[in-house]
PDB file of C-alpha atoms in Angstrom:
ATOM      1  CA  MET J   7      -9.474 -25.168  16.005  1.00  0.00           C
ATOM      2  CA  ARG J   8     -12.211 -26.129  13.973  1.00  0.00           C
ATOM      3  CA  LYS J   9     -11.559 -29.161  12.141  1.00  0.00           C
ATOM      4  CA  ILE J  10     -13.174 -29.449   8.548  1.00  0.00           C
ATOM      5  CA  ILE J  11     -13.836 -33.102   6.943  1.00  0.00           C
ATOM      6  CA  ALA J  12     -14.294 -33.281   3.872  1.00  0.00           C
ATOM      7  CA  SER J  13     -16.385 -36.732   2.369  1.00  0.00           C
ATOM      8  CA  HIS J  14     -13.095 -37.489   0.302  1.00  0.00           C
ATOM      9  CA  LEU J  15     -10.901 -36.949   3.626  1.00  0.00           C
ATOM     10  CA  THR J  16     -10.337 -37.031   7.480  1.00  0.00           C
ATOM     11  CA  ASP J  17      -8.827 -35.623   9.560  1.00  0.00           C
ATOM     12  CA  VAL J  18      -8.140 -32.432   8.088  1.00  0.00           C
ATOM     13  CA  ASN J  19      -7.757 -28.953   9.603  1.00  0.00           C
ATOM     14  CA  PHE J  20      -8.261 -26.874   5.717  1.00  0.00           C
ATOM     15  CA  ASP J  21      -9.945 -27.511   2.423  1.00  0.00           C
ATOM     16  CA  SER J  22      -9.844 -25.341  -0.788  1.00  0.00           C
ATOM     17  CA  ALA J  23     -12.381 -27.400  -1.953  1.00  0.00           C
ATOM     18  CA  ALA J  24     -14.963 -27.894   0.998  1.00  0.00           C
ATOM     19  CA  LEU J  25     -14.766 -24.295   2.676  1.00  0.00           C
ATOM     20  CA  GLY J  26     -14.600 -23.714   6.810  1.00  0.00           C
ATOM     21  CA  GLY J  27     -13.330 -21.994   9.361  1.00  0.00           C
ATOM     22  CA  THR J  28     -10.858 -18.703   8.897  1.00  0.00           C
ATOM     23  CA  ALA J  29     -10.259 -20.606   5.254  1.00  0.00           C
ATOM     24  CA  VAL J  30     -10.994 -18.158   2.336  1.00  0.00           C
ATOM     25  CA  VAL J  31     -10.759 -19.044  -1.374  1.00  0.00           C
ATOM     26  CA  SER J  32     -10.320 -15.641  -3.686  1.00  0.00           C
ATOM     27  CA  HIS J  33     -11.322 -16.017  -7.697  1.00  0.00           C
ATOM     28  CA  PRO J  34     -10.303 -12.972 -10.336  1.00  0.00           C
ATOM     29  CA  LEU J  35     -13.367 -12.166 -12.699  1.00  0.00           C
ATOM     30  CA  ALA J  36     -11.584 -11.024 -15.913  1.00  0.00           C
ATOM     31  CA  ASP J  37     -14.564 -10.233 -17.904  1.00  0.00           C
ATOM     32  CA  LEU J  38     -17.956  -8.503 -17.790  1.00  0.00           C
ATOM     33  CA  GLY J  39     -21.077  -9.717 -17.716  1.00  0.00           C
ATOM     34  CA  GLU J  40     -23.525 -11.413 -15.756  1.00  0.00           C
ATOM     35  CA  TRP J  41     -22.799 -14.977 -13.748  1.00  0.00           C
ATOM     36  CA  GLN J  42     -24.996 -16.960 -11.639  1.00  0.00           C
ATOM     37  CA  ALA J  43     -22.661 -18.082  -8.306  1.00  0.00           C
ATOM     38  CA  LEU J  44     -24.297 -21.759  -7.886  1.00  0.00           C
ATOM     39  CA  LEU J  45     -23.484 -22.458  -4.236  1.00  0.00           C
ATOM     40  CA  SER J  46     -23.172 -25.732  -2.206  1.00  0.00           C
ATOM     41  CA  LEU J  47     -22.801 -27.301   1.065  1.00  0.00           C
ATOM     42  CA  PRO J  48     -23.174 -30.878   2.791  1.00  0.00           C
ATOM     43  CA  HIS J  49     -27.067 -32.223   3.442  1.00  0.00           C
ATOM     44  CA  ALA J  50     -28.057 -28.739   2.209  1.00  0.00           C
ATOM     45  CA  ARG J  51     -30.032 -27.320  -0.855  1.00  0.00           C
ATOM     46  CA  LEU J  52     -28.875 -23.393  -1.518  1.00  0.00           C
ATOM     47  CA  PRO J  53     -30.416 -21.421  -4.421  1.00  0.00           C
ATOM     48  CA  ALA J  54     -28.566 -19.604  -6.413  1.00  0.00           C
ATOM     49  CA  GLN J  55     -26.558 -16.338  -6.190  1.00  0.00           C
ATOM     50  CA  THR J  56     -26.112 -13.591  -8.728  1.00  0.00           C
ATOM     51  CA  VAL J  57     -22.782 -12.032  -8.647  1.00  0.00           C
ATOM     52  CA  LEU J  58     -23.247  -8.883 -11.267  1.00  0.00           C
ATOM     53  CA  VAL J  59     -19.568  -7.825 -12.977  1.00  0.00           C
ATOM     54  CA  ARG J  60     -19.542  -3.936 -14.044  1.00  0.00           C
ATOM     55  CA  ARG J  61     -16.998  -1.307 -14.579  1.00  0.00           C
ATOM     56  CA  ASP J  62     -19.577   1.568 -12.937  1.00  0.00           C
ATOM     57  CA  GLY J  63     -19.913   1.781  -9.593  1.00  0.00           C
ATOM     58  CA  GLY J  64     -18.457  -1.860  -8.840  1.00  0.00           C
ATOM     59  CA  LYS J  65     -16.115  -2.909  -5.948  1.00  0.00           C
ATOM     60  CA  ALA J  66     -12.983  -4.605  -6.537  1.00  0.00           C
ATOM     61  CA  MET J  67     -13.731  -7.731  -4.277  1.00  0.00           C
ATOM     62  CA  ALA J  68     -17.045  -9.584  -3.699  1.00  0.00           C
ATOM     63  CA  THR J  69     -18.197 -11.623  -0.858  1.00  0.00           C
ATOM     64  CA  ILE J  70     -19.286 -14.868  -1.068  1.00  0.00           C
ATOM     65  CA  GLU J  71     -21.264 -16.962   1.548  1.00  0.00           C
ATOM     66  CA  PRO J  72     -23.767 -18.929   2.653  1.00  0.00           C
ATOM     67  CA  ASP J  73     -26.764 -17.424   4.129  1.00  0.00           C
ATOM     68  CA  GLY J  74     -24.978 -13.738   2.679  1.00  0.00           C
ATOM     69  CA  LYS J  75     -26.331 -11.079   0.343  1.00  0.00           C
ATOM     70  CA  THR J  76     -27.612 -12.448  -2.883  1.00  0.00           C
ATOM     71  CA  GLU J  77     -26.173  -9.517  -5.003  1.00  0.00           C
ATOM     72  CA  HIS J  78     -23.273  -8.042  -5.861  1.00  0.00           C
ATOM     73  CA  ARG J  79     -20.796  -5.451  -8.426  1.00  0.00           C
ATOM     74  CA  LEU J  80     -17.823  -6.275  -9.287  1.00  0.00           C
ATOM     75  CA  ILE J  81     -14.940  -3.399 -11.795  1.00  0.00           C
ATOM     76  CA  GLN J  82     -13.270  -5.543 -14.257  1.00  0.00           C
ATOM     77  CA  GLY J  83     -11.089  -7.610 -12.978  1.00  0.00           C
ATOM     78  CA  GLY J  84     -12.795  -7.774  -9.399  1.00  0.00           C
ATOM     79  CA  HIS J  85     -12.068 -10.601  -7.525  1.00  0.00           C
ATOM     80  CA  VAL J  86     -14.900 -12.841  -5.800  1.00  0.00           C
ATOM     81  CA  ARG J  87     -14.476 -14.316  -2.296  1.00  0.00           C
ATOM     82  CA  LEU J  88     -15.157 -16.924  -1.063  1.00  0.00           C
ATOM     83  CA  ARG J  89     -15.951 -17.316   3.070  1.00  0.00           C
ATOM     84  CA  ALA J  90     -17.541 -20.134   4.685  1.00  0.00           C
ATOM     85  CA  VAL J  91     -18.047 -17.916   8.091  1.00  0.00           C
ATOM     86  CA  ASP J  92     -20.196 -20.928  10.554  1.00  0.00           C
ATOM     87  CA  HIS J  93     -20.346 -23.533   8.102  1.00  0.00           C
ATOM     88  CA  SER J  94     -18.275 -26.759   6.674  1.00  0.00           C
ATOM     89  CA  GLY J  95     -18.427 -28.137   2.986  1.00  0.00           C
ATOM     90  CA  PHE J  96     -18.962 -24.985   1.871  1.00  0.00           C
ATOM     91  CA  ALA J  97     -18.173 -24.165  -2.753  1.00  0.00           C
ATOM     92  CA  VAL J  98     -19.217 -22.397  -5.552  1.00  0.00           C
ATOM     93  CA  LYS J  99     -19.232 -23.063  -8.977  1.00  0.00           C
ATOM     94  CA  LEU J 100     -19.895 -19.739 -11.472  1.00  0.00           C
ATOM     95  CA  ARG J 101     -21.167 -20.060 -15.118  1.00  0.00           C
ATOM     96  CA  SER J 102     -22.250 -16.991 -16.631  1.00  0.00           C
ATOM     97  CA  VAL J 103     -25.730 -16.878 -17.276  1.00  0.00           C
ATOM     98  CA  GLY J 104     -27.305 -19.240 -20.495  1.00  0.00           C
ATOM     99  CA  ALA J 105     -23.738 -21.148 -19.939  1.00  0.00           C
ATOM    100  CA  ASP J 106     -24.352 -24.755 -19.749  1.00  0.00           C
ATOM    101  CA  ALA J 107     -21.399 -25.538 -17.344  1.00  0.00           C
ATOM    102  CA  PRO J 108     -19.675 -24.111 -14.449  1.00  0.00           C
ATOM    103  CA  GLU J 109     -16.638 -21.691 -16.066  1.00  0.00           C
ATOM    104  CA  TRP J 110     -14.856 -22.457 -12.963  1.00  0.00           C
ATOM    105  CA  ASP J 111     -15.404 -24.789 -10.200  1.00  0.00           C
ATOM    106  CA  SER J 112     -13.725 -23.918  -6.531  1.00  0.00           C
ATOM    107  CA  ARG J 113     -12.864 -27.517  -6.017  1.00  0.00           C
ATOM    108  CA  LYS J 114     -10.376 -27.257  -8.861  1.00  0.00           C
ATOM    109  CA  LEU J 115      -8.620 -23.260  -7.721  1.00  0.00           C
ATOM    110  CA  GLN J 116      -6.984 -22.037 -11.409  1.00  0.00           C
ATOM    111  CA  LYS J 117      -4.047 -20.163 -11.670  1.00  0.00           C
ATOM    112  CA  GLY J 118      -4.714 -16.525 -10.531  1.00  0.00           C
ATOM    113  CA  ASP J 119      -6.979 -17.398  -7.915  1.00  0.00           C
ATOM    114  CA  TYR J 120      -5.506 -17.582  -4.242  1.00  0.00           C
ATOM    115  CA  PHE J 121      -6.269 -20.522  -0.582  1.00  0.00           C
ATOM    116  CA  ALA J 122      -5.743 -18.085   2.992  1.00  0.00           C
ATOM    117  CA  CYS J 123      -6.434 -19.757   6.188  1.00  0.00           C
ATOM    118  CA  LEU J 124      -5.425 -18.721  10.152  1.00  0.00           C
ATOM    119  CA  PRO J 125      -3.809 -21.910  11.522  1.00  0.00           C
ATOM    120  CA  LEU J 126      -4.090 -21.005  15.765  1.00  0.00           C
ATOM    121  CA  ARG J 127      -2.214 -24.705  16.706  1.00  0.00           C
ATOM    122  CA  PRO J 128       0.823 -25.196  17.412  1.00  0.00           C
ATOM    123  CA  GLY J 129       2.718 -27.894  15.233  1.00  0.00           C
ATOM    124  CA  ARG J 130       3.121 -29.671  11.818  1.00  0.00           C
ATOM    125  CA  TYR J 131       1.132 -29.293   9.174  1.00  0.00           C
ATOM    126  CA  ARG J 132       1.338 -30.837   6.283  1.00  0.00           C
ATOM    127  CA  LEU J 133      -0.362 -29.030   3.004  1.00  0.00           C
ATOM    128  CA  ALA J 134      -0.594 -30.370   0.081  1.00  0.00           C
ATOM    129  CA  ASN J 135      -2.028 -30.364  -3.476  1.00  0.00           C
ATOM    130  CA  HIS J 136      -3.681 -33.240  -4.044  1.00  0.00           C
ATOM    131  CA  LEU J 137      -4.223 -32.674  -8.153  1.00  0.00           C
ATOM    132  CA  SER J 138      -0.415 -32.329  -8.074  1.00  0.00           C
ATOM    133  CA  GLN J 139       0.983 -34.572  -5.026  1.00  0.00           C
ATOM    134  CA  ALA J 140       2.791 -31.708  -4.321  1.00  0.00           C
ATOM    135  CA  ASN J 141       3.817 -31.335  -0.545  1.00  0.00           C
ATOM    136  CA  ALA J 142       4.849 -28.464   1.827  1.00  0.00           C
ATOM    137  CA  GLU J 143       5.799 -28.410   5.377  1.00  0.00           C
ATOM    138  CA  ILE J 144       4.366 -25.397   7.853  1.00  0.00           C
ATOM    139  CA  ILE J 145       5.194 -24.999  10.748  1.00  0.00           C
ATOM    140  CA  ILE J 146       3.024 -22.874  13.385  1.00  0.00           C
ATOM    141  CA  HIS J 147       5.545 -22.338  16.572  1.00  0.00           C
ATOM    142  CA  TYR J 148       5.180 -22.928  20.222  1.00  0.00           C
ATOM    143  CA  PRO J 149       4.828 -18.992  21.139  1.00  0.00           C
ATOM    144  CA  ASP J 150       6.565 -19.310  24.786  1.00  0.00           C
ATOM    145  CA  PRO J 151       5.449 -16.725  26.769  1.00  0.00           C
ATOM    146  CA  ARG J 152       9.526 -16.711  28.880  1.00  0.00           C
ATOM    147  CA  LEU J 153      10.448 -15.106  26.185  1.00  0.00           C
ATOM    148  CA  PRO J 154       9.934 -11.505  24.350  1.00  0.00           C
ATOM    149  CA  ARG J 155       7.043 -10.654  22.725  1.00  0.00           C
ATOM    150  CA  ASP J 156       7.320  -9.333  18.951  1.00  0.00           C
ATOM    151  CA  PRO J 157       3.801  -7.157  19.168  1.00  0.00           C
ATOM    152  CA  SER J 158       4.576  -6.461  15.271  1.00  0.00           C
ATOM    153  CA  ARG J 159       4.789 -10.794  14.500  1.00  0.00           C
ATOM    154  CA  PRO J 160       1.277 -11.457  14.117  1.00  0.00           C
ATOM    155  CA  MET J 161       0.690  -8.867  11.588  1.00  0.00           C
ATOM    156  CA  LYS J 162       3.103 -10.671   8.980  1.00  0.00           C
ATOM    157  CA  GLN J 163       1.753 -12.870   5.932  1.00  0.00           C
ATOM    158  CA  ALA J 164       3.532 -16.813   5.667  1.00  0.00           C
ATOM    159  CA  ARG J 165       2.972 -16.811   1.492  1.00  0.00           C
ATOM    160  CA  LEU J 166       4.116 -19.705  -1.038  1.00  0.00           C
ATOM    161  CA  ARG J 167       2.756 -20.363  -4.979  1.00  0.00           C
ATOM    162  CA  ALA J 168       1.309 -23.639  -5.610  1.00  0.00           C
ATOM    163  CA  GLY J 169       2.516 -24.915  -8.836  1.00  0.00           C
ATOM    164  CA  LYS J 170       3.776 -27.566 -10.090  1.00  0.00           C
ATOM    165  CA  GLN J 171       5.403 -27.706  -6.586  1.00  0.00           C
ATOM    166  CA  PHE J 172       4.904 -25.608  -3.303  1.00  0.00           C
ATOM    167  CA  SER J 173       8.086 -22.179  -3.624  1.00  0.00           C
ATOM    168  CA  PRO J 174       8.760 -22.262  -1.242  1.00  0.00           C
ATOM    169  CA  SER J 175       8.348 -25.777   0.142  1.00  0.00           C
ATOM    170  CA  ALA J 176       9.113 -25.036   4.201  1.00  0.00           C
ATOM    171  CA  VAL J 177       7.290 -22.054   6.238  1.00  0.00           C
ATOM    172  CA  GLU J 178       7.422 -21.479   9.842  1.00  0.00           C
ATOM    173  CA  LEU J 179       5.294 -18.866  10.928  1.00  0.00           C
ATOM    174  CA  PHE J 180       3.661 -18.130  14.988  1.00  0.00           C
ATOM    175  CA  PRO J 181      -0.395 -18.319  15.286  1.00  0.00           C
ATOM    176  CA  GLY J 182      -2.290 -15.477  14.380  1.00  0.00           C
ATOM    177  CA  GLN J 183      -0.512 -14.912  11.605  1.00  0.00           C
ATOM    178  CA  PRO J 184      -2.239 -15.747   7.508  1.00  0.00           C
ATOM    179  CA  LEU J 185      -0.724 -17.800   5.853  1.00  0.00           C
ATOM    180  CA  ILE J 186      -2.301 -17.197   1.817  1.00  0.00           C
ATOM    181  CA  VAL J 187      -0.959 -19.419  -1.196  1.00  0.00           C
ATOM    182  CA  ALA J 188      -1.096 -17.874  -4.665  1.00  0.00           C
ATOM    183  CA  VAL J 189      -2.069 -21.047  -7.357  1.00  0.00           C
ATOM    184  CA  ASP J 190      -0.071 -21.231 -10.133  1.00  0.00           C
ATOM    185  CA  ALA J 191      -1.587 -24.181 -11.625  1.00  0.00           C
ATOM    186  CA  PRO J 192      -4.809 -26.916 -11.181  1.00  0.00           C
ATOM    187  CA  ALA J 193      -4.507 -27.239  -7.443  1.00  0.00           C
ATOM    188  CA  HIS J 194      -7.440 -28.856  -4.575  1.00  0.00           C
ATOM    189  CA  LEU J 195      -5.189 -27.595  -0.904  1.00  0.00           C
ATOM    190  CA  THR J 196      -4.875 -29.212   2.554  1.00  0.00           C
ATOM    191  CA  LEU J 197      -3.414 -28.055   5.132  1.00  0.00           C
ATOM    192  CA  THR J 198      -3.391 -30.623   8.029  1.00  0.00           C
ATOM    193  CA  LEU J 199      -2.267 -30.699  11.099  1.00  0.00           C
ATOM    194  CA  GLU J 200       0.741 -33.813  11.752  1.00  0.00           C
ATOM    195  CA  SER J 201       1.957 -33.423  15.188  1.00  0.00           C
ATOM    196  CA  PRO J 202       0.704 -31.048  17.339  1.00  0.00           C
ATOM    197  CA  ASP J 203       3.130 -29.000  19.740  1.00  0.00           C
ATOM    198  CA  ASP J 204       2.838 -28.348  22.795  1.00  0.00           C
ATOM    199  CA  GLY J 205       5.693 -26.023  24.589  1.00  0.00           C
ATOM    200  CA  PRO J 206       8.642 -26.579  25.424  1.00  0.00           C
ATOM    201  CA  THR J 207       9.207 -30.035  28.669  1.00  0.00           C
ATOM    202  CA  ASP J 208      10.009 -27.227  31.329  1.00  0.00           C
ATOM    203  CA  LEU J 209       7.036 -25.061  30.503  1.00  0.00           C
ATOM    204  CA  ALA J 210       4.230 -26.639  32.927  1.00  0.00           C
ATOM    205  CA  ALA J 211       7.159 -26.197  35.986  1.00  0.00           C
ATOM    206  CA  TRP J 212       7.867 -22.392  34.694  1.00  0.00           C
ATOM    207  CA  ARG J 213       4.222 -21.358  35.102  1.00  0.00           C
ATOM    208  CA  GLU J 214       3.532 -23.829  38.708  1.00  0.00           C
ATOM    209  CA  SER J 215       6.705 -22.103  39.875  1.00  0.00           C
ATOM    210  CA  ARG J 216       5.907 -18.712  38.923  1.00  0.00           C
ATOM    211  CA  ASP J 217       1.842 -19.944  40.086  1.00  0.00           C
ATOM    212  CA  ALA J 218       4.252 -20.661  43.524  1.00  0.00           C
ATOM    213  CA  GLU J 219       5.138 -17.404  43.690  1.00  0.00           C
ATOM    214  CA  ALA J 220       2.049 -15.763  42.552  1.00  0.00           C
ATOM    215  CA  LEU J 221       0.493 -16.889  45.621  1.00  0.00           C
ATOM    216  CA  ALA J 222       2.961 -16.986  48.137  1.00  0.00           C
ATOM    217  CA  ALA J 223       3.633 -12.961  47.569  1.00  0.00           C
ATOM    218  CA  PHE J 224      -0.377 -12.422  47.579  1.00  0.00           C
ATOM    219  CA  GLY J 225      -0.518 -14.434  50.962  1.00  0.00           C
ATOM    220  CA  ARG J 226       2.489 -11.322  52.224  1.00  0.00           C
ATOM    221  CA  GLN J 227       0.173  -8.723  51.732  1.00  0.00           C
ATOM    222  CA  ARG J 228      -1.111  -7.307  54.854  1.00  0.00           C
ATOM    223  CA  PRO J 229      -5.451  -6.155  53.995  1.00  0.00           C
ATOM    224  CA  SER J 230      -5.536  -2.800  54.929  1.00  0.00           C
ATOM    225  CA  ASN J 231      -7.324  -1.608  58.185  1.00  0.00           C
ATOM    226  CA  PRO J 232     -10.111   1.075  57.972  1.00  0.00           C
ATOM    227  CA  GLY J 233     -10.407   1.731  61.425  1.00  0.00           C
ATOM    228  CA  GLY J 234      -6.372   1.275  62.442  1.00  0.00           C
TER     229      GLY J 234
END
């Protein structure tokens, strides 16, 4: 898993204020008009990106990413989605064209925003809101290969709400299941791996036994003799 390091945080796997990897932020634009999206990356200078909001011919979602499109059209109430792709430390400010100050900053999420990521490393994580000091426990279970696998399991989403506290305060999921946080109060969200899970203690012995059985079965096979 890619590790995202913010200037003021260490050992953070996902950070809503410094996007990287699979993390995304979604923000609704309720008003029509012309907006500028001011992109920022560590140690880089990027041009402003214009987001056009129109009723006619617009889409419900516009994805803003480094090196992406420079113009988008949205329907009223459409969402702007921020995605870092191969970059890290990505942040965006939105302001109406002609305004002096930004009206939204991805470093401080607002009510109605969403933060999502795809944690893959099994273990126990801490989901934190650094603006309210709220915390939640996220458990990514190790997928034991000895157990039957539910093919529909990775498609399910784990959802939380971030208000003064997280609701629920604990979530369990498996690698490949998205984690989605609906924002109800100002938020700077981070997901940090606190203790990895390398699987059951007897799993290595089980795999070694399976490998030995496979080699023995291969050794018992007699090669075919075309001339026999």
